[in-house]
Short mmCIF file of C-alpha atoms and ligand atoms in Angstrom, two decimals:
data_model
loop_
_atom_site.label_atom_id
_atom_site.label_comp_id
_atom_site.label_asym_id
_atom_site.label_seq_id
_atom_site.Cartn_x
_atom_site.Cartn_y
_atom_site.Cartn_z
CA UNK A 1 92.50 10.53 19.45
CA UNK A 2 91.11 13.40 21.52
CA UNK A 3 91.07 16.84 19.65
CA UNK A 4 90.39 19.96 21.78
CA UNK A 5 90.11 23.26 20.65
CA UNK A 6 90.04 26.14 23.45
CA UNK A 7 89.72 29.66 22.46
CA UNK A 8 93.11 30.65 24.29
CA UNK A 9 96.30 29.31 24.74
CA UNK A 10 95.64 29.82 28.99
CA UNK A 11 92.33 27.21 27.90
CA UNK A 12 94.55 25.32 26.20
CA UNK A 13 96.48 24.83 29.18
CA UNK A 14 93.99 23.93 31.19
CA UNK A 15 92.64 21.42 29.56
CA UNK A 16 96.08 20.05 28.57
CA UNK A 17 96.28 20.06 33.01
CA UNK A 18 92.64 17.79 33.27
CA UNK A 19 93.89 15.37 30.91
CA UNK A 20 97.50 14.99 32.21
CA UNK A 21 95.63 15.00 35.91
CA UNK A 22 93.00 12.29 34.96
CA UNK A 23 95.86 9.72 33.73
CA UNK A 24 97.75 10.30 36.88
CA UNK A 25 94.69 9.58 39.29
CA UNK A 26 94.34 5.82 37.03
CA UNK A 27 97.60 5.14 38.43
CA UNK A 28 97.20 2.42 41.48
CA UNK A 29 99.27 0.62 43.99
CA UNK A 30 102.41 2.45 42.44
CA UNK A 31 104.67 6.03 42.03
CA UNK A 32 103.17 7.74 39.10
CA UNK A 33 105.64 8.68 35.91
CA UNK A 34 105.05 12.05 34.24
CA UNK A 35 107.02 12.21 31.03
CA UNK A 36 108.05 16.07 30.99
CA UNK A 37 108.66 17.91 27.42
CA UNK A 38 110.28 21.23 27.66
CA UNK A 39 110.24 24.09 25.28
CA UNK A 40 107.52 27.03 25.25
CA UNK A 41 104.18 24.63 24.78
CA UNK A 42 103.74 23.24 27.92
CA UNK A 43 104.60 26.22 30.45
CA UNK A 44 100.94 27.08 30.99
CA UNK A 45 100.50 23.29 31.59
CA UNK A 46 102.57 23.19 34.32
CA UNK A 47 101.93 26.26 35.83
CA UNK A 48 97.73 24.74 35.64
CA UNK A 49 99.41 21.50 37.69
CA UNK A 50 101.03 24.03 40.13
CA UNK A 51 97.50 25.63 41.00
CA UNK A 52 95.46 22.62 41.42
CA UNK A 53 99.11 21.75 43.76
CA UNK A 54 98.43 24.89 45.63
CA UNK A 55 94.52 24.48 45.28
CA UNK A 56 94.92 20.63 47.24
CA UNK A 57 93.64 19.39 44.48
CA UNK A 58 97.06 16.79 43.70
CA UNK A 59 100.47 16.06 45.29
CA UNK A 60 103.60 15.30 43.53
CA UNK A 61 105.64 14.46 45.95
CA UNK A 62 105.63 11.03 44.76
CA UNK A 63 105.85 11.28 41.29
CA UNK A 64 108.40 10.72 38.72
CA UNK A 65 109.24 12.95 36.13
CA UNK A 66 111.56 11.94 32.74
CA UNK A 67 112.51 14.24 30.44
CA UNK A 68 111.77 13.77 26.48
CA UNK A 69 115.25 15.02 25.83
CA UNK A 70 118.25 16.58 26.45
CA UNK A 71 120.75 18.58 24.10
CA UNK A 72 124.43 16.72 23.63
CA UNK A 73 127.80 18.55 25.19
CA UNK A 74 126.49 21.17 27.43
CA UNK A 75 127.89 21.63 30.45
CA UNK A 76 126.50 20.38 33.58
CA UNK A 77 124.76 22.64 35.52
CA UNK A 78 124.00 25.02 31.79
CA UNK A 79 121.01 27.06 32.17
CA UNK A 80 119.56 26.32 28.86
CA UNK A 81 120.06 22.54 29.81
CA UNK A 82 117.16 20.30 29.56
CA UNK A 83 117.63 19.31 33.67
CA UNK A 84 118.11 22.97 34.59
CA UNK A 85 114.87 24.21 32.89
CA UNK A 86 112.64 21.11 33.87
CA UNK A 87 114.06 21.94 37.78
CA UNK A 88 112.96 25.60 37.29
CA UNK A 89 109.42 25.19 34.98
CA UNK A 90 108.63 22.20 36.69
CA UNK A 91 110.26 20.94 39.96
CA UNK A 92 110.07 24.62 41.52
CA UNK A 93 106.40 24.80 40.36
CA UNK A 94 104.60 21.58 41.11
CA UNK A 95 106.75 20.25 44.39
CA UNK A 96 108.27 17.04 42.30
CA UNK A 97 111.37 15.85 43.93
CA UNK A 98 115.12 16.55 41.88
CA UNK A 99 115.55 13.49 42.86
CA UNK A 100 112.79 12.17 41.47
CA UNK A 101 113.81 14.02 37.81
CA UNK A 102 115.27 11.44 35.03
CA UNK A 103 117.00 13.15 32.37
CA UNK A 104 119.23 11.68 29.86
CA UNK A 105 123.03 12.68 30.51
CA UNK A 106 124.42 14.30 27.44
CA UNK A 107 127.21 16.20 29.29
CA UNK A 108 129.89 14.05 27.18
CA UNK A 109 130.73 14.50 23.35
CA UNK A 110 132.28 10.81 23.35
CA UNK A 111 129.85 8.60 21.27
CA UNK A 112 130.18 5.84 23.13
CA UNK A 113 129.38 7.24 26.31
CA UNK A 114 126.76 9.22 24.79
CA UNK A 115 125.17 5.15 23.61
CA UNK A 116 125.64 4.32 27.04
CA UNK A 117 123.59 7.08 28.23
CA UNK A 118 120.79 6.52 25.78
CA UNK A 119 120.56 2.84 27.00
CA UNK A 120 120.75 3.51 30.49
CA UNK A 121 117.88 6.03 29.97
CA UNK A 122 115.50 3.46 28.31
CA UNK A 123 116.51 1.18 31.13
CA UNK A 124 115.85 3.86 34.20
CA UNK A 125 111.84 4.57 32.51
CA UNK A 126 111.74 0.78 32.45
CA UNK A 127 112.56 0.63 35.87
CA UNK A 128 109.81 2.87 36.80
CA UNK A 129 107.62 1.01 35.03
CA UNK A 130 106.85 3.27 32.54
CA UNK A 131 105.49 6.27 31.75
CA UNK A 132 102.05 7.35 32.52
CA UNK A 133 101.36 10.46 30.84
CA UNK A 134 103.85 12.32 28.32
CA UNK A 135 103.49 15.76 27.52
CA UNK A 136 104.45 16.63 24.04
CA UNK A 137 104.98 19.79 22.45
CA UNK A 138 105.16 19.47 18.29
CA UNK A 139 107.97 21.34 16.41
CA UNK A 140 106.75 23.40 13.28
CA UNK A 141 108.98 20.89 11.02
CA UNK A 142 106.75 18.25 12.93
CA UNK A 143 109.28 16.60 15.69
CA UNK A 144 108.49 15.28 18.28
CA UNK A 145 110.74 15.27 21.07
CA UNK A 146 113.91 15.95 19.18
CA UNK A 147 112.98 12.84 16.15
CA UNK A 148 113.39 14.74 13.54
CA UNK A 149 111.70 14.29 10.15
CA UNK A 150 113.06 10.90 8.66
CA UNK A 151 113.61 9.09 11.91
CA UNK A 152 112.51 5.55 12.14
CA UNK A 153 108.66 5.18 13.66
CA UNK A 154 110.08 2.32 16.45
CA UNK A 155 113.22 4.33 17.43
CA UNK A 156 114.47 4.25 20.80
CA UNK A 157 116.41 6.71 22.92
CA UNK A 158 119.44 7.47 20.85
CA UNK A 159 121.46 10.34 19.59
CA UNK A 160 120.06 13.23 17.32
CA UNK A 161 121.53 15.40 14.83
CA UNK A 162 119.04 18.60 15.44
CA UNK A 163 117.89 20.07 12.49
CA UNK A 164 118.29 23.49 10.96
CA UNK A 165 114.81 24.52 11.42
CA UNK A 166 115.01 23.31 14.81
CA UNK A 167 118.42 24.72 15.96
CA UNK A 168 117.25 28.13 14.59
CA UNK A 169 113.68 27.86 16.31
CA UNK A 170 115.95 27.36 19.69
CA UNK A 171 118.32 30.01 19.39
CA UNK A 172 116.04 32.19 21.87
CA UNK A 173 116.77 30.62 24.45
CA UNK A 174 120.97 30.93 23.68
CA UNK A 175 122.99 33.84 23.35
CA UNK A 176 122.57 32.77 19.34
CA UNK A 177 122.59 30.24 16.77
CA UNK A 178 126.21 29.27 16.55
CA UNK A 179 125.51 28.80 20.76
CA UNK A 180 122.67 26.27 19.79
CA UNK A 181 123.70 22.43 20.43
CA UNK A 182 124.06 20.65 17.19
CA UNK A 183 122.88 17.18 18.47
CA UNK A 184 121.18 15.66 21.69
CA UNK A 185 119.78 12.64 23.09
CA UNK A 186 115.95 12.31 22.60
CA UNK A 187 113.35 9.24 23.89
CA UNK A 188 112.56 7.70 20.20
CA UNK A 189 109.26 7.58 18.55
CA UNK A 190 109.00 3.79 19.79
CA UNK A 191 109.73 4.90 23.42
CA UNK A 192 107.13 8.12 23.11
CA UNK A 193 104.23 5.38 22.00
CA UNK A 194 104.79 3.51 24.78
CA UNK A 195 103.68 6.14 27.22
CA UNK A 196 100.22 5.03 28.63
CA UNK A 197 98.82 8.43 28.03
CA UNK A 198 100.15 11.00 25.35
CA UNK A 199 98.86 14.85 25.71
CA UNK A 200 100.10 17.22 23.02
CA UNK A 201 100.06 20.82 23.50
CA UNK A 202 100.18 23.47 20.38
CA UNK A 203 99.21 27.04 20.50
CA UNK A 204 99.86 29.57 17.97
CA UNK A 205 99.66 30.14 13.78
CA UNK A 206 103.46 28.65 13.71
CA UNK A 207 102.41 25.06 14.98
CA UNK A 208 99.15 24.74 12.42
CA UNK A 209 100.79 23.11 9.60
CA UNK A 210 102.67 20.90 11.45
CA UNK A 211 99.70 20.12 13.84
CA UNK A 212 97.30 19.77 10.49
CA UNK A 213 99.97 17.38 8.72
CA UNK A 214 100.34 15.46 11.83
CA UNK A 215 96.90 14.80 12.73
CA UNK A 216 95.13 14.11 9.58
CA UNK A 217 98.39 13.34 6.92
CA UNK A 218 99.98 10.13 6.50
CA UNK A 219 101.76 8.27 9.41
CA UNK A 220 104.87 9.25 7.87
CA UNK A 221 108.54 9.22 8.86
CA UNK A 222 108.41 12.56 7.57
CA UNK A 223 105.95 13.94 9.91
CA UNK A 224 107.17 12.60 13.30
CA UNK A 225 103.74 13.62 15.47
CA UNK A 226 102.29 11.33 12.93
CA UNK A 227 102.50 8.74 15.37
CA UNK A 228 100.09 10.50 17.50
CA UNK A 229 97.62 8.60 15.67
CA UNK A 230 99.21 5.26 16.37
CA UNK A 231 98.52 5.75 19.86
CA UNK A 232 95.75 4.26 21.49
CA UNK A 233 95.15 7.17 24.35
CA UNK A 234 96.43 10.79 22.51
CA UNK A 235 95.27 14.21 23.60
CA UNK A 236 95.45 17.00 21.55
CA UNK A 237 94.94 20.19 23.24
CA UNK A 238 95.40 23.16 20.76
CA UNK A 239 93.95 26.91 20.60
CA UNK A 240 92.41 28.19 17.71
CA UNK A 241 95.65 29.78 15.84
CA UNK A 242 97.26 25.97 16.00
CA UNK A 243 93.87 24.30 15.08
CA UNK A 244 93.10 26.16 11.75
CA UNK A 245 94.64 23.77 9.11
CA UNK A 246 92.63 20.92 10.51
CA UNK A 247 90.02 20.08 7.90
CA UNK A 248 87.75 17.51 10.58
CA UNK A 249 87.32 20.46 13.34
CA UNK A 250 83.69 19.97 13.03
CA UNK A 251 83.62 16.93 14.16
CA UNK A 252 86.26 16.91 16.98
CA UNK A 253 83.80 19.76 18.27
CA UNK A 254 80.86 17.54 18.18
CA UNK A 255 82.88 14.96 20.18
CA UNK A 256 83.72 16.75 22.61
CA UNK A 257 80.89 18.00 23.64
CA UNK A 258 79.98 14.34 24.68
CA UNK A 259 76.77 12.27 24.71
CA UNK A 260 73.63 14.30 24.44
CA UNK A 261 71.14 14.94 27.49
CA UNK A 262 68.35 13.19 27.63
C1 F6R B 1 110.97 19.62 24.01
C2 F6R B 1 110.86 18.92 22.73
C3 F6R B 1 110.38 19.57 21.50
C4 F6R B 1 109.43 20.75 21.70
C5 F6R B 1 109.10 21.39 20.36
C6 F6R B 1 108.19 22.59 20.51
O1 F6R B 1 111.42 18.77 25.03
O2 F6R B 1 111.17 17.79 22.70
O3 F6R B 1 109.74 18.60 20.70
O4 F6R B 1 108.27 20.29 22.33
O5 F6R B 1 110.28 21.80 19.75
O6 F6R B 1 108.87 23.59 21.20
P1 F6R B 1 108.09 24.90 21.71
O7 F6R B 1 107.09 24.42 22.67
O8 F6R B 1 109.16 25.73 22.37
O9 F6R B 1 107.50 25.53 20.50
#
């Protein structure tokens, strides 16, 4: 695991950009998959990918993008909808294709179909082969994606009951709470790990006990971005406010810096 601390959250972003952009140029001989969270966290990210898009400096014309999650019942076409956002923060921004954008359909309220949606999903990223690189945001309870504390550490894409904490953390971006889905279809924790690259973003004093209890607690049900350290190719790209409960800073400073001159 990869631990870097920038002194702003626009740093942040930018590095968050160079790692997401270095797992997309190991892809060969294929269409690349960028797993896409949405939320607050990785805006700066994307805008980064849109310069270096504007700069020359990467096309995604030809990329893939699948969404961690989407809420359960909203209409179509909703604003606050996970495929409405991740067409304006993302598809407008960087130049990848709508129809190139996997999201998982939670229009319906009907369990069944909402099953059927979940393992269609898991079937469409196999499909593509995969996912490349997944940005992750981390909730201050510690989701990931929408796996809430107490979901299983090999879960798959499936329905969610959203938590309190959660619901009420989202009502900014709804008219207010009682607006706020009370479930939705997320990729599992078992589906997250088996991205080829995972890049977390966190900025901001809210996200340091999560990001603390996360990185250097148990691997814990309870903790969801516990399984961060599961993974065999994480990024962690914080700012300072979101990296001050971490008690190894010291040394993911010294590794950073790399190798020594000689
Ligand atoms: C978003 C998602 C969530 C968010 C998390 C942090 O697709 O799955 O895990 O990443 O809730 O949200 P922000 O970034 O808004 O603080």
């Amino acid at each position: 695991m990869e631990v870097l601390v920038s002194s702003t959250p626009e740093q942040t972003a930018a590095r968050a950009a160079g790692a997401v952009l270095a797992a997309l140029r190991r892809v060969a001989g294929r269409d690349p998959v960028l797993g896409l969270a949405t939320g607050s966290s990785p805006l700066g990210l994307y805008r980064e990918l849109g310069r270096a898009v504007e700069r020359g400096d990467v096309d995604f014309s030809a990329t893939y993008g699948v969404a961690l999650d989407e809420y359960v019942g909203l209409p179509p076409g909703h604003p606050e909808g996970y495929r409405q956002v991740l067409l304006r923060e993302v598809c407008e921004v960087v130049g990848l294709s709508p129809d190139r954008l996997a999201v998982p359909d939670g229009s319906s309220t009907d369990e069944a179909s909402l099953e059927d949606s979940a393992a269609a999903y898991e079937a469409r990223i196999a499909d593509l082969g995969g996912v490349d690189v997944q940005v992750l945001g981390i909730g201050a309870n510690g989701h990931l994606g929408f796996n809430e504390p107490g979901s299983a550490l090999t879960s798959r894409t499936r329905i969610k009951r959203l938590s309190d904490r959660t619901r009420r953390d989202n009502a900014r971006f709804f008219s207010g709470l009682d607006d706020v889905p009370t479930h939705c279809l997320t990729q599992g924790l078992g589906t997250i790990l088996d991205a080829r690259r995972l890049v977390l973003v966190a900025t901001g004093d809210t996200k340091a006990d999560a990001v603390a209890a996360a990185l250097e607690g148990p691997l814990t049900a309870s903790v969801p971005a516990s399984v961060l350290q599961w993974h065999p190719d994480t990024v962690v790209c914080l700012d300072e406010a979101a990296a001050a409960g971490l008690r190894n800073r010291q040394y993911y400073d010294d590794s950073a810096a790399g190798l020594p001159e000689r």
